[in-house]
Coordinates of C-alpha atoms in Angstrom, one line a residue:
M1 CA 160.9 107.6 49.7
T2 CA 157.6 106.1 48.9
P3 CA 155.0 108.1 47.0
P4 CA 152.7 110.1 49.3
L5 CA 149.7 108.3 50.7
R6 CA 146.4 110.0 51.4
L7 CA 146.5 109.6 55.1
R8 CA 147.9 112.6 57.0
G9 CA 148.7 113.0 60.6
F10 CA 148.5 110.9 63.7
E11 CA 144.7 110.7 64.0
D12 CA 144.3 109.6 60.4
W13 CA 146.8 106.8 60.9
R14 CA 145.2 105.9 64.2
R15 CA 141.7 105.7 62.8
Q16 CA 142.8 103.5 59.9
A17 CA 144.8 101.2 62.2
R18 CA 141.7 100.9 64.4
R19 CA 139.7 99.6 61.5
R20 CA 142.3 97.0 60.5
L21 CA 143.4 95.6 63.8
P22 CA 141.5 93.4 66.3
R23 CA 140.2 95.6 69.1
G24 CA 142.3 93.8 71.7
L25 CA 145.5 94.4 69.8
F26 CA 144.6 98.0 69.0
E27 CA 143.8 98.8 72.6
Y28 CA 147.0 97.1 73.8
I29 CA 148.9 99.8 71.8
D30 CA 146.5 102.7 72.2
R31 CA 145.4 102.7 75.8
G32 CA 147.1 103.6 79.0
V33 CA 146.9 102.1 82.5
G34 CA 144.6 102.4 85.4
R35 CA 142.1 105.3 84.9
E36 CA 144.4 106.6 82.1
V37 CA 144.9 109.9 84.0
S38 CA 148.6 109.8 82.8
L39 CA 147.6 109.2 79.2
R40 CA 145.3 112.3 79.2
H41 CA 147.8 114.4 81.3
Q42 CA 150.6 113.5 78.9
R43 CA 148.7 115.0 75.9
D44 CA 147.5 118.0 77.9
R45 CA 151.0 118.9 79.1
L46 CA 152.5 118.6 75.7
D47 CA 149.7 120.8 74.3
A48 CA 150.3 123.3 77.1
V49 CA 153.9 123.9 76.1
K50 CA 154.4 127.1 74.2
I51 CA 157.4 128.2 72.1
T52 CA 157.6 131.9 71.4
P53 CA 158.7 132.3 67.7
R54 CA 161.6 134.6 66.7
M55 CA 161.2 136.7 63.6
L56 CA 163.5 138.3 60.9
G57 CA 166.1 135.7 61.1
G58 CA 166.5 135.8 57.3
D59 CA 166.6 132.7 55.2
R60 CA 168.7 130.5 57.4
P61 CA 168.7 127.0 56.0
V62 CA 166.7 124.4 58.0
T63 CA 168.4 121.0 58.3
L64 CA 167.2 118.2 60.5
G65 CA 170.4 116.2 60.3
T66 CA 172.2 115.5 63.6
S67 CA 174.3 112.8 65.2
L68 CA 173.3 110.4 68.0
F69 CA 176.1 108.6 69.8
G70 CA 178.6 109.5 67.1
Q71 CA 176.5 108.3 64.2
P72 CA 174.8 110.6 61.7
C73 CA 170.9 110.7 61.7
A74 CA 168.7 112.3 59.1
A75 CA 166.7 113.8 62.0
P76 CA 166.8 113.8 65.8
L77 CA 164.4 110.8 65.8
A78 CA 164.4 107.1 66.3
V79 CA 161.7 104.4 66.2
A80 CA 160.9 103.4 69.8
P81 CA 161.0 99.8 70.8
T82 CA 157.5 98.3 70.8
A83 CA 156.6 94.8 71.7
M84 CA 155.1 92.5 69.1
A85 CA 155.1 94.9 66.1
G86 CA 155.0 91.6 64.2
L87 CA 151.4 91.2 65.1
V88 CA 150.5 94.6 63.7
A89 CA 151.9 93.5 60.3
H90 CA 153.5 90.2 59.1
D91 CA 157.2 90.5 59.8
G92 CA 156.4 94.0 61.2
E93 CA 159.7 94.6 62.8
V94 CA 161.5 93.9 59.5
A95 CA 159.1 96.3 57.7
M96 CA 159.7 99.0 60.4
A97 CA 163.5 98.6 60.1
R98 CA 163.3 99.0 56.3
A99 CA 161.1 102.1 56.6
A100 CA 163.3 103.8 59.2
T101 CA 166.5 102.9 57.3
R102 CA 165.3 104.5 54.1
L103 CA 164.7 107.7 56.0
G104 CA 168.1 107.6 57.7
L105 CA 166.7 106.9 61.2
P106 CA 167.7 104.4 63.8
V107 CA 165.3 101.7 64.8
C108 CA 165.2 100.2 68.3
L109 CA 164.1 96.5 68.4
S110 CA 162.4 95.2 71.5
T111 CA 163.3 92.0 73.4
Q112 CA 159.7 91.1 73.0
S113 CA 159.7 91.4 69.2
I114 CA 158.4 88.7 66.8
N115 CA 161.3 89.1 64.4
S116 CA 164.7 88.4 66.0
V117 CA 167.6 90.8 66.0
Q118 CA 169.5 88.6 63.6
Q119 CA 166.4 88.4 61.2
I120 CA 166.4 92.2 61.2
R121 CA 170.1 92.4 60.4
D122 CA 169.9 89.7 57.7
A123 CA 166.9 91.5 56.1
V124 CA 168.2 95.1 56.5
P125 CA 172.0 94.9 56.6
E126 CA 172.3 98.7 56.5
A127 CA 169.9 99.3 59.4
R128 CA 170.9 101.6 62.2
L129 CA 169.9 99.0 64.8
W130 CA 169.5 99.6 68.5
F131 CA 168.3 96.9 70.9
Q132 CA 166.0 97.3 73.9
L133 CA 166.7 94.8 76.7
Y134 CA 164.4 93.3 79.2
A135 CA 166.7 91.2 81.3
W136 CA 165.7 87.6 82.0
E137 CA 165.7 85.8 85.3
D138 CA 168.5 83.5 84.1
R139 CA 171.6 85.7 83.9
A140 CA 173.5 83.2 81.6
L141 CA 170.6 83.4 79.1
T142 CA 170.6 87.2 79.3
R143 CA 174.4 87.2 78.6
E144 CA 173.8 84.8 75.6
L145 CA 171.2 87.2 74.3
L146 CA 173.6 90.1 74.6
G147 CA 176.1 88.1 72.7
R148 CA 173.6 87.7 69.8
V149 CA 172.8 91.4 69.9
R150 CA 176.5 92.2 69.8
A151 CA 177.0 89.8 66.9
S152 CA 174.2 91.5 65.0
G153 CA 176.1 94.8 65.0
A154 CA 173.6 96.7 67.1
E155 CA 175.0 100.1 67.9
V156 CA 173.2 100.9 71.1
L157 CA 171.8 98.9 74.0
V158 CA 168.7 100.4 75.7
V159 CA 167.9 98.9 79.0
T160 CA 164.3 99.4 80.2
V161 CA 164.2 100.2 83.9
D162 CA 160.7 101.5 84.5
T163 CA 158.8 98.2 84.7
P164 CA 159.4 96.8 88.3
T165 CA 156.2 94.8 88.0
G166 CA 153.6 94.1 85.4
A167 CA 151.2 97.0 84.8
R168 CA 147.5 96.0 85.3
K169 CA 145.6 96.9 82.1
D170 CA 142.0 96.3 83.0
W171 CA 140.8 97.0 79.4
N172 CA 142.9 94.2 78.0
I173 CA 141.5 91.9 80.7
R174 CA 138.0 92.9 79.5
N175 CA 138.7 92.6 75.8
G176 CA 140.6 89.4 76.1
F177 CA 143.9 90.4 74.5
D178 CA 146.9 88.6 76.0
M179 CA 149.8 86.6 75.0
P180 CA 149.3 83.7 75.1
F181 CA 145.9 84.2 73.4
T182 CA 142.9 83.8 75.7
W183 CA 140.5 81.3 74.2
H184 CA 137.1 82.8 75.3
F185 CA 134.2 84.1 73.4
R186 CA 135.0 87.8 73.3
A187 CA 138.5 87.3 72.1
L188 CA 137.5 84.8 69.5
L189 CA 134.7 87.1 68.2
D190 CA 137.2 89.9 68.0
V191 CA 139.5 87.8 65.8
A192 CA 136.6 86.5 63.7
L193 CA 135.5 90.0 63.0
H194 CA 138.9 90.8 61.7
A195 CA 139.4 88.0 59.2
P196 CA 141.5 90.1 56.8
W197 CA 144.0 90.7 59.7
V198 CA 144.2 86.9 60.2
M199 CA 144.8 86.3 56.6
R200 CA 147.3 89.2 56.2
V201 CA 149.3 88.7 59.4
I202 CA 148.7 85.3 61.1
L203 CA 148.3 82.9 58.2
P204 CA 151.8 83.7 56.7
Y205 CA 153.4 82.8 60.0
L206 CA 151.4 79.5 60.1
A207 CA 152.5 78.8 56.5
R208 CA 156.1 79.3 57.7
G209 CA 155.8 76.7 60.4
G210 CA 153.8 78.0 63.4
F211 CA 152.1 80.7 65.4
P212 CA 153.9 84.0 65.9
A213 CA 156.6 83.7 68.6
L214 CA 159.0 86.0 70.4
G215 CA 162.0 85.6 68.1
N216 CA 164.8 86.8 70.5
Y217 CA 164.1 83.9 72.8
R218 CA 166.0 80.6 72.4
P219 CA 163.8 78.3 70.2
D220 CA 163.1 75.8 73.0
L221 CA 162.1 78.6 75.4
R222 CA 160.2 80.8 73.0
P223 CA 156.7 82.0 74.0
T224 CA 154.2 82.1 71.1
L225 CA 150.8 83.6 70.5
V226 CA 149.3 80.4 72.0
R227 CA 152.0 79.4 74.5
A228 CA 153.1 81.2 77.7
V229 CA 156.7 81.5 78.7
P230 CA 157.6 77.8 79.1
D231 CA 160.4 78.2 81.7
K232 CA 160.9 80.7 84.5
A233 CA 164.5 81.1 83.3
V234 CA 163.2 83.5 80.6
R235 CA 160.7 85.3 82.7
L236 CA 161.4 89.0 82.8
R237 CA 163.6 90.2 85.6
M238 CA 161.4 93.1 86.6
A239 CA 162.7 94.8 89.7
L240 CA 166.2 95.7 88.5
S241 CA 168.8 97.3 90.8
W242 CA 171.9 99.4 90.2
S243 CA 173.9 96.2 90.7
D244 CA 172.0 94.6 87.8
I245 CA 172.9 97.7 85.7
A246 CA 176.5 97.3 86.6
E247 CA 176.5 93.7 85.6
I248 CA 174.9 94.5 82.2
R249 CA 177.4 97.3 81.7
S250 CA 180.2 94.8 82.3
E251 CA 178.8 92.6 79.6
W252 CA 178.2 95.4 77.0
A253 CA 181.2 97.4 75.9
G254 CA 179.3 99.6 73.5
T255 CA 176.9 102.5 73.9
M256 CA 174.3 101.8 76.7
L257 CA 171.2 103.8 77.7
L258 CA 168.7 103.5 80.5
K259 CA 165.1 103.9 79.4
G260 CA 162.5 105.2 81.8
I261 CA 164.5 107.6 83.9
C262 CA 162.1 110.1 85.6
H263 CA 164.0 111.6 88.5
P264 CA 167.1 113.9 88.4
Q265 CA 168.9 111.8 91.1
D266 CA 168.5 108.7 89.0
A267 CA 169.9 110.5 86.0
I268 CA 172.9 111.6 88.0
R269 CA 173.5 108.1 89.2
A270 CA 173.2 106.8 85.6
A271 CA 175.9 109.2 84.6
D272 CA 178.0 108.2 87.6
S273 CA 177.5 104.5 86.6
G274 CA 179.0 105.0 83.1
M275 CA 175.8 105.2 81.1
D276 CA 176.2 106.9 77.7
G277 CA 172.6 108.3 77.9
I278 CA 169.1 108.0 79.2
V279 CA 165.6 108.1 77.8
V280 CA 163.3 110.3 79.9
S281 CA 160.0 108.5 79.6
S282 CA 156.7 107.8 81.2
H283 CA 156.5 104.5 79.1
G284 CA 153.9 106.1 76.9
A285 CA 151.6 106.4 80.0
R286 CA 151.3 102.6 80.0
N287 CA 152.8 101.7 83.3
F288 CA 152.2 104.0 86.3
D289 CA 149.1 106.2 86.2
P290 CA 150.4 108.9 88.7
C291 CA 153.6 109.4 86.7
P292 CA 154.1 113.0 85.6
A293 CA 154.3 113.7 81.9
A294 CA 157.8 113.2 80.3
I295 CA 157.8 116.8 79.0
D296 CA 157.7 118.0 82.6
L297 CA 160.3 115.5 83.8
L298 CA 162.8 116.5 81.2
P299 CA 164.0 120.1 82.1
P300 CA 165.2 119.3 85.6
I301 CA 166.9 116.1 84.4
A302 CA 168.6 118.0 81.6
E303 CA 169.8 120.6 84.0
A304 CA 171.2 117.9 86.3
V305 CA 173.2 116.0 83.8
R306 CA 173.7 118.3 80.8
G307 CA 177.1 117.7 79.2
R308 CA 177.6 114.4 81.0
M309 CA 175.5 112.1 78.8
T310 CA 173.0 112.2 75.9
I311 CA 169.4 112.8 76.8
L312 CA 166.6 111.3 74.7
A313 CA 162.9 111.5 75.4
D314 CA 159.7 109.8 74.4
S315 CA 156.0 109.4 75.3
G316 CA 153.0 110.9 73.5
V317 CA 154.8 112.0 70.3
Q318 CA 152.1 112.7 67.7
T319 CA 153.4 115.7 65.7
G320 CA 156.5 117.5 64.6
T321 CA 155.7 120.2 67.1
D322 CA 155.7 117.6 69.9
V323 CA 159.2 116.6 68.8
L324 CA 160.3 120.3 68.8
K325 CA 158.9 120.7 72.3
Y326 CA 161.0 117.8 73.6
L327 CA 164.1 119.2 71.9
H328 CA 163.5 122.7 73.2
A329 CA 163.1 121.2 76.7
G330 CA 166.5 119.6 76.6
A331 CA 166.5 116.4 74.6
S332 CA 169.0 115.6 71.9
G333 CA 166.6 113.2 70.2
V334 CA 163.1 111.8 70.4
L335 CA 161.7 108.3 70.1
A336 CA 158.3 107.8 68.4
G337 CA 156.4 104.6 69.1
R338 CA 152.6 104.6 68.4
L339 CA 152.7 106.8 65.2
P340 CA 154.9 104.4 63.1
L341 CA 152.9 101.5 64.5
W342 CA 149.7 103.1 63.3
G343 CA 151.3 103.7 59.9
L344 CA 152.5 100.0 59.8
A345 CA 149.0 98.8 60.7
A346 CA 147.3 101.1 58.1
K347 CA 149.5 100.6 55.1
G348 CA 152.3 98.2 56.0
E349 CA 155.9 99.2 55.3
A350 CA 154.9 102.1 53.1
G351 CA 152.6 103.4 55.8
A352 CA 155.3 103.3 58.5
E353 CA 157.7 105.2 56.2
T354 CA 155.1 107.8 55.2
A355 CA 154.1 108.3 58.9
L356 CA 157.7 108.9 59.9
A357 CA 158.4 111.0 56.8
G358 CA 155.4 113.2 57.7
L359 CA 156.7 113.6 61.3
M360 CA 160.1 114.8 59.8
Q361 CA 158.3 117.2 57.5
E362 CA 156.2 118.6 60.4
L363 CA 159.4 119.1 62.4
E364 CA 161.0 121.0 59.6
E365 CA 157.9 123.2 59.3
A366 CA 157.9 123.8 63.0
L367 CA 161.5 124.9 63.0
R368 CA 160.8 127.3 60.2
M369 CA 157.8 128.8 61.9
S370 CA 159.5 129.1 65.3
G371 CA 162.6 130.8 63.9
L372 CA 164.7 128.1 65.6
R373 CA 167.3 125.8 64.1
M374 CA 168.8 122.6 65.4
T375 CA 171.9 124.5 66.5
D376 CA 169.7 126.8 68.6
L377 CA 168.1 124.1 70.6
A378 CA 169.1 123.0 74.0
D379 CA 171.9 120.4 73.9
G380 CA 171.1 117.4 75.9
G381 CA 174.8 116.3 75.8
C382 CA 175.1 114.7 72.4

């Protein structure tokens, strides 16, 4: 583990990331959607959850170790898939994978990542690698992508199902952040005011041969920081159906999850469809502003499918007590997205590792203070 850094806690990492990233990129990660009611509600509902501590349990040892999908994990945590982490830091997905691997945690790579799944595997052969899939319009190209993911040795396929259309993010329209980059005054000024970011992140890509690009796309179809998706064949297939899920299931023999399940009936159908697990999620409050908080969605879903599949959860995780609340509500594991990104932005690979290690330490402390142990928590079906 890296030596401790001075930054402590989510807000410290967030403030430092805000200083180091262009405003448009920071807000792309930080903000919600619409009036951001869901973003505020997500935090309020997590804060409202209370856990009554138990006393006089003696000196029972506290261990975070668990297993997810038959593989050991140092804690019930994984790094959530986040698009374009390679713009937060140069080769950011590789750095994130190294950080997570040193801590014994899985890392989930996004279809929309800058570093490809094979680059991650080559750079971090021992990584516990999961892959998040956005299906493309061209089904043959999607199958080809799944073949590359399979060849990389990825353990788990995570299919995102909660994005039936693009979410309108007015603040990104106003601040000019987009991919491809919008060449207007506000966006150019934002970049100019963050010259260290350009030198630290963008110039190394240019020195390697070009602008940052989405590495999981075929080279001739690859969107870049300055070029839109060049062919409708690799536009995202947004409005998925259960028949699409059945088709993907037929192409993927390994562990498969659906990410973004919010309703118990959808969870039951996922179990009936042969899914190994689900991620209960509000997409970090980034897609649908009226969506309830994931912490409220989780208990009825856990009740509906407990014992039939593994239940994970994400959205709004800032502290170890947030993780404990999700576990107590029925999840077997929790995905963290923004926190490790803020660590990556603030201090690179060491920052991502330290932010995640801090989350693990907070979870251990929360278990001690609550009197709970991992074996006491609700079993989401692991």
